[in-house]
Each structure stands twice: as structure tokens, then as C-alpha cells.
Short mmCIF file of C-alpha atoms in Angstrom, two decimals:
data_model
loop_
_atom_site.label_atom_id
_atom_site.label_comp_id
_atom_site.label_asym_id
_atom_site.label_seq_id
_atom_site.Cartn_x
_atom_site.Cartn_y
_atom_site.Cartn_z
CA MET A 1 68.06 51.76 -16.33
CA PHE A 2 67.65 48.12 -17.37
CA VAL A 3 67.39 45.39 -14.73
CA LYS A 4 68.60 41.86 -15.10
CA PRO A 5 65.99 39.28 -15.64
CA PHE A 6 64.34 37.95 -12.35
CA ARG A 7 61.66 35.43 -11.50
CA TYR A 8 58.17 36.71 -10.35
CA GLU A 9 55.76 34.80 -7.97
CA ARG A 10 52.39 36.02 -6.62
CA ALA A 11 52.03 34.76 -3.07
CA GLU A 12 48.63 33.07 -2.20
CA SER A 13 49.09 33.99 1.53
CA LEU A 14 51.74 35.50 3.83
CA ALA A 15 52.68 31.88 4.75
CA HIS A 16 53.27 31.19 1.03
CA ALA A 17 55.37 34.33 0.71
CA CYS A 18 57.52 33.27 3.67
CA GLU A 19 57.95 29.82 2.20
CA LEU A 20 58.94 31.26 -1.17
CA LEU A 21 61.59 33.31 0.81
CA ARG A 22 62.82 30.28 2.48
CA SER A 23 63.07 28.20 -0.87
CA ALA A 24 64.40 31.05 -3.00
CA GLU A 25 67.65 30.32 -4.89
CA GLY A 26 69.63 33.70 -4.94
CA TYR A 27 68.40 37.15 -3.63
CA ALA A 28 64.65 37.51 -3.15
CA LYS A 29 62.70 40.45 -2.24
CA VAL A 30 58.99 41.13 -1.32
CA ILE A 31 56.87 43.69 -3.05
CA ALA A 32 53.58 45.29 -1.69
CA GLY A 33 53.25 48.83 -2.94
CA GLY A 34 56.82 48.92 -4.38
CA GLN A 35 57.28 52.69 -3.67
CA SER A 36 60.64 51.90 -2.05
CA LEU A 37 61.68 48.88 -3.94
CA LEU A 38 61.15 49.98 -7.46
CA PRO A 39 63.17 53.09 -7.30
CA LEU A 40 66.10 51.13 -5.95
CA MET A 41 65.84 48.70 -8.92
CA ASN A 42 65.34 51.56 -11.39
CA LEU A 43 68.44 53.24 -10.21
CA GLY A 44 70.43 50.01 -10.47
CA LEU A 45 71.07 50.02 -6.78
CA LEU A 46 69.45 46.51 -6.23
CA GLU A 47 69.46 43.36 -8.20
CA LEU A 48 67.37 40.35 -7.34
CA ASP A 49 66.63 36.75 -8.55
CA LEU A 50 63.16 36.52 -7.18
CA LEU A 51 60.36 38.94 -6.60
CA ILE A 52 57.46 37.92 -4.47
CA ASP A 53 54.26 39.85 -4.65
CA ILE A 54 52.10 40.08 -1.57
CA SER A 55 49.86 42.88 -2.68
CA ARG A 56 46.74 40.70 -2.70
CA VAL A 57 47.23 39.02 0.56
CA ASP A 58 48.59 41.79 2.69
CA ASP A 59 46.20 42.72 5.46
CA ARG A 60 44.70 46.23 5.08
CA SER A 61 42.39 46.01 8.26
CA SER A 62 42.33 48.16 11.19
CA GLY A 63 40.55 47.97 14.56
CA LEU A 64 40.23 49.10 18.15
CA GLU A 65 40.49 46.70 21.14
CA ASP A 66 41.26 47.24 24.80
CA GLY A 67 42.80 50.53 24.37
CA TYR A 68 45.10 49.66 21.39
CA ILE A 69 44.83 50.16 17.53
CA THR A 70 45.82 47.23 15.40
CA LEU A 71 46.87 48.12 11.80
CA GLY A 72 47.42 45.57 9.18
CA ALA A 73 50.75 45.86 7.25
CA GLY A 74 49.01 46.29 4.01
CA LEU A 75 47.28 49.53 4.78
CA ARG A 76 48.25 52.09 2.25
CA HIS A 77 49.67 55.41 3.45
CA GLY A 78 46.39 57.13 2.11
CA ASP A 79 44.43 54.73 4.40
CA LEU A 80 46.13 56.25 7.46
CA LEU A 81 44.98 59.71 6.36
CA LEU A 82 41.19 59.11 6.18
CA GLY A 83 39.04 60.32 9.12
CA SER A 84 37.82 57.23 10.77
CA PRO A 85 37.03 56.02 14.46
CA VAL A 86 40.27 54.17 14.51
CA MET A 87 42.72 56.96 13.12
CA ASP A 88 40.87 59.63 15.11
CA ARG A 89 42.03 57.88 18.37
CA GLN A 90 45.65 58.24 17.48
CA PRO A 91 45.97 61.52 15.31
CA LEU A 92 49.80 61.45 15.31
CA ILE A 93 49.87 58.83 12.72
CA PRO A 94 47.77 60.53 10.06
CA ALA A 95 49.60 63.77 10.86
CA ALA A 96 52.84 62.10 9.94
CA ALA A 97 51.41 60.18 7.01
CA ALA A 98 50.29 63.56 5.35
CA TRP A 99 54.12 64.22 4.92
CA ILE A 100 54.83 61.11 2.97
CA GLY A 101 55.67 61.73 -0.75
CA SER A 102 52.88 62.66 -3.03
CA SER A 103 49.33 61.39 -3.45
CA ARG A 104 50.45 58.83 -5.95
CA ILE A 105 52.96 57.43 -3.49
CA ARG A 106 50.45 57.58 -0.56
CA ASN A 107 47.97 55.51 -2.83
CA ARG A 108 50.40 52.75 -3.24
CA GLY A 109 52.95 52.65 -0.54
CA THR A 110 52.10 50.35 2.46
CA LEU A 111 52.61 50.75 6.23
CA GLY A 112 54.55 47.44 6.42
CA GLY A 113 56.58 48.34 3.50
CA SER A 114 57.70 51.67 4.94
CA LEU A 115 58.43 50.09 8.34
CA ALA A 116 60.43 47.23 6.82
CA HIS A 117 62.34 49.48 4.62
CA SER A 118 63.56 51.25 7.83
CA ASP A 119 64.67 54.58 6.29
CA PRO A 120 65.77 56.69 9.37
CA SER A 121 64.25 59.75 7.63
CA ALA A 122 60.84 58.27 7.11
CA GLU A 123 57.80 59.42 8.97
CA LEU A 124 56.07 56.18 10.02
CA PRO A 125 59.18 54.56 11.70
CA LEU A 126 59.54 57.76 13.64
CA VAL A 127 55.95 57.90 14.95
CA MET A 128 55.85 54.15 15.75
CA THR A 129 59.12 54.62 17.78
CA ALA A 130 57.45 57.63 19.62
CA LEU A 131 54.36 55.69 20.33
CA GLY A 132 56.07 52.58 21.48
CA ALA A 133 54.45 50.53 18.92
CA GLU A 134 54.65 46.58 18.78
CA TYR A 135 55.20 44.84 15.50
CA THR A 136 53.98 41.40 14.84
CA LEU A 137 56.31 39.42 12.62
CA THR A 138 55.68 36.09 10.99
CA ASN A 139 57.55 33.39 9.20
CA GLY A 140 54.46 31.60 8.10
CA THR A 141 54.50 29.07 10.90
CA SER A 142 54.98 31.10 14.03
CA GLU A 143 54.78 34.75 15.09
CA ARG A 144 56.84 36.96 17.36
CA THR A 145 56.44 40.62 18.67
CA VAL A 146 59.06 43.13 18.52
CA SER A 147 58.96 46.76 19.73
CA ALA A 148 59.61 49.57 17.21
CA ASP A 149 62.66 50.58 19.12
CA GLU A 150 64.19 47.09 18.68
CA PHE A 151 62.93 46.54 15.16
CA HIS A 152 64.73 49.68 13.53
CA VAL A 153 68.34 48.64 13.84
CA SER A 154 70.15 51.05 11.45
CA TYR A 155 70.18 52.50 8.06
CA PHE A 156 67.74 50.42 5.98
CA THR A 157 68.31 47.58 8.37
CA SER A 158 65.53 46.00 10.51
CA ALA A 159 65.17 43.03 12.86
CA LEU A 160 63.34 40.89 10.18
CA GLU A 161 64.88 37.60 9.55
CA GLU A 162 65.31 36.55 6.02
CA ASP A 163 62.13 34.36 5.90
CA GLU A 164 59.94 36.94 7.90
CA LEU A 165 57.32 39.53 7.07
CA LEU A 166 55.76 42.24 9.07
CA ALA A 167 52.15 41.31 9.62
CA SER A 168 50.60 43.97 11.69
CA VAL A 169 51.28 46.88 14.03
CA ARG A 170 49.83 47.59 17.54
CA VAL A 171 49.78 51.06 19.04
CA PRO A 172 48.06 52.66 22.13
CA VAL A 173 45.30 55.12 21.59
CA LEU A 174 45.59 58.60 22.84
CA GLY A 175 44.23 58.65 26.29
CA PRO A 176 42.80 61.51 28.53
CA GLY A 177 45.20 64.31 29.00
CA TRP A 178 47.53 63.38 26.20
CA GLY A 179 48.41 65.65 23.37
CA TRP A 180 50.50 65.00 20.19
CA GLY A 181 52.84 67.00 18.02
CA PHE A 182 54.68 66.45 14.69
CA ALA A 183 57.16 68.69 13.07
CA GLU A 184 59.36 68.19 9.94
CA VAL A 185 61.66 70.14 7.74
CA ALA A 186 62.31 69.02 4.14
CA ARG A 187 63.33 70.94 1.00
CA ARG A 188 59.75 70.42 -0.25
CA LYS A 189 56.85 68.68 1.57
CA GLY A 190 56.96 65.12 0.51
CA ASP A 191 60.80 65.00 0.06
CA PHE A 192 62.91 63.14 2.49
CA ALA A 193 63.13 64.94 5.90
CA LEU A 194 66.17 66.70 6.78
CA ALA A 195 65.07 66.29 10.38
CA SER A 196 61.70 65.50 12.01
CA ALA A 197 60.22 65.19 15.52
CA ALA A 198 57.28 63.22 16.86
CA ALA A 199 56.02 64.02 20.47
CA LEU A 200 53.43 63.06 22.99
CA ALA A 201 52.78 64.70 26.23
CA ARG A 202 50.35 63.96 29.18
CA VAL A 203 49.48 67.30 30.93
CA ALA A 204 47.80 67.99 34.29
CA ASP A 205 47.15 71.40 35.72
CA GLY A 206 49.07 72.99 32.72
CA ARG A 207 52.26 70.88 33.34
CA VAL A 208 53.94 68.05 31.67
CA VAL A 209 53.51 64.78 33.73
CA GLU A 210 54.89 62.47 31.17
CA ALA A 211 56.38 62.81 27.62
CA ARG A 212 57.73 60.94 24.70
CA LEU A 213 60.08 62.41 22.09
CA ALA A 214 61.53 60.67 19.04
CA LEU A 215 63.64 62.34 16.32
CA GLY A 216 64.16 61.16 12.70
CA GLY A 217 66.82 62.11 10.16
CA VAL A 218 69.49 62.70 12.73
CA HIS A 219 70.68 59.29 13.52
CA GLU A 220 71.05 55.83 11.95
CA ARG A 221 67.60 55.07 13.12
CA PRO A 222 64.67 56.78 14.69
CA MET A 223 65.41 57.30 18.39
CA ARG A 224 63.59 58.20 21.63
CA PHE A 225 65.39 60.92 23.67
CA GLY A 226 64.80 60.07 27.43
CA ALA A 227 67.07 62.90 28.62
CA VAL A 228 64.82 65.53 26.99
CA GLU A 229 61.60 63.70 28.12
CA SER A 230 62.89 63.93 31.71
CA ALA A 231 64.01 67.57 31.42
CA ILE A 232 60.63 68.83 30.68
CA SER A 233 58.85 67.13 33.42
CA GLY A 234 56.82 69.61 35.30
CA ALA A 235 57.22 72.27 32.68
CA THR A 236 54.41 74.45 31.10
CA ALA A 237 54.29 75.06 27.34
CA ASP A 238 55.98 78.40 27.63
CA GLU A 239 58.93 76.87 29.55
CA LEU A 240 59.78 74.07 27.04
CA GLY A 241 62.32 76.33 25.03
CA ALA A 242 64.40 76.96 28.04
CA ARG A 243 64.34 73.36 29.27
CA VAL A 244 65.46 71.75 25.99
CA GLY A 245 69.13 72.49 25.22
CA PRO A 246 71.44 71.04 22.50
CA ILE A 247 70.33 67.41 22.19
CA GLU A 248 72.96 64.88 23.06
CA GLY A 249 73.35 61.46 21.36
CA LEU A 250 72.76 62.60 17.80
CA ALA A 251 74.70 61.23 14.96
CA PRO A 252 73.62 63.45 11.92
CA VAL A 253 75.48 63.25 8.56
CA SER A 254 76.18 65.78 5.97
CA ASP A 255 75.03 65.49 2.34
CA THR A 256 74.05 67.75 -0.39
CA SER A 257 70.74 68.77 1.34
CA ALA A 258 72.14 69.88 4.63
CA SER A 259 75.20 69.67 6.88
CA ALA A 260 75.38 67.62 9.97
CA GLU A 261 75.45 70.70 12.07
CA HIS A 262 72.34 72.10 10.44
CA ARG A 263 70.48 68.99 11.15
CA ALA A 264 71.52 68.99 14.80
CA HIS A 265 70.16 72.57 15.08
CA LEU A 266 66.93 71.46 13.36
CA ALA A 267 66.66 68.66 15.87
CA ARG A 268 66.39 70.85 18.84
CA VAL A 269 64.01 73.37 17.14
CA LEU A 270 61.72 70.72 15.78
CA ALA A 271 61.68 68.86 19.33
CA VAL A 272 60.64 72.18 21.00
CA ARG A 273 57.98 72.65 18.34
CA ALA A 274 56.47 69.21 18.42
CA LEU A 275 56.54 69.15 22.24
CA THR A 276 54.94 72.60 22.50
CA ASP A 277 52.14 71.39 20.30
CA ALA A 278 51.78 68.21 22.25
CA VAL A 279 51.45 70.18 25.56
CA ARG A 280 49.00 72.61 24.03
CA ARG A 281 46.76 69.77 22.86
CA GLY A 282 47.14 67.95 26.20
CA GLU A 283 45.94 71.18 27.93
CA ALA A 284 42.88 71.21 25.76
CA ALA A 285 42.27 67.45 25.93
#
């Protein structure tokens, strides 16, 4: 597929990139790793007038401070997989990142790019929603903080303004008594998820004290399911299957990969699987 000619600019800083977005004549997009943008262009699903390259200025740092992990938006998916003092404190993130595409995609795709793309089937928006992550957005002159739940609005739609970029992400570390679980079904590992679940559970004396559950691929955005979280309060790992019934509030779609009914069924199965893993790990923590 041939794309129409467009102008290319390499940003000298995130502030410069935001300035280019504001001054753009026509439709402008930002590229970091390009693993979501380039396929859309190659398929003729996206035409633009200006392409702004931030690959040399996007933050690839990570750090621990006051019980939170801060991740630069420029971190590659592969960076999230590497064993490190940072990622070991929140293993749900590398567990989900392992499901992203192939090694070539993980070597180029970025954390910020995946989150800004806001695909409801993607792994990273899902785990950030489960974790209650906070995103720092910048327009080059000021910053604002938005929760993951507020940021992911609908299919491929986020809370980013036209002149804003996602700069960094802040997530809590995994504390004492907390366990995690991640479960996904795809036609092949690395394909888009038919459905997925990310769970956290705090366990005391073998019973759930607190839980967080988010599901992906079964709604227009990744979503927490508070009714399920409440239903399993006080449960043991062996009781979760009986406590989690058909999940209400889903809006799955049918396509060539799976029917809406199948996705709804998968949502419950994966929720139980992820929660069970979380409780088992919480017991061992």
C-alpha cells in the first residue's frame, strides 16, 4: 500500500513535539516505536500530513520511590520484561508484557505508545487499569495527572488532548500479602487477545481481604469490575469459582475470531483463573 506524501519532523524534546502538534497544518501523529502506527498507515487506514518522531527524546527511565514505580513512556516492551529491582516489585507488568506480539515488536514498541493507542484488547492498558496507575500528560508547558481508568475512554480513544503527550506512568509496588495473576486467551500467543484478565489480591489467613480485577477484550475499554471484587471478599482460593458468576456489564463484540457469547464466557473463566493465581501468590507472600 502506498501512502500519500507527508512531512517528517524529528523532535528535539517533548516540549518541541507538543509545539509541533499545536502548529501542525493538517493531521499530525507522533511516532516512537511505530508498532501500532505503521501497520495502520501500511493498510491505508490512516493518512497524515505531519509525522513527529520522538524516539530520541522519549524517556526510557524507571525508578522506585515512596512505594511507587515510575516508568518513562519511552520504555520498550522488552524493557518491561527484564529482571530488575524495579520490575520485580510489580511482576504483573512483565507477566503481561510477555504476551505482547513477537520479540521484534517488543524491541520497538513503547509503553507510552501502547497506552496512547488505547486498544481495549492490549495488555498494558489492562494491567495499568487493574493497578490503578496514574499517567502524567504534558503539553510542553504544563502537566496533568490522569488515572488509567479515566484515560482509556473507548475503542482507540484516550483522554489525550491534541497537543499532549504521555510522559510517564506511576504504579504502586506489590506490598506484603498481595499476589497477582494474569490470564489471556488468543488464537496464538502474541495475537490480539480474545479476552484477558489482570488481578491483584491481598490475602490474610488464607482469605481475600482486598481484590482488584480488570478485564480486557470484552468492552470498549479495559474495565475494573467492582461487583466481582466485592463478591470474593473473604473467600479462599478454592471458593473463587463458586463466588464468581456470569459477569455483568460486559459489552463484547463478535468478529471472525470469536463470538460475543464466547468472549463473555472467556471473561468469567479468565477472571477466576487470574484471581486464583493472585490469591495463591498472596498466600505465599
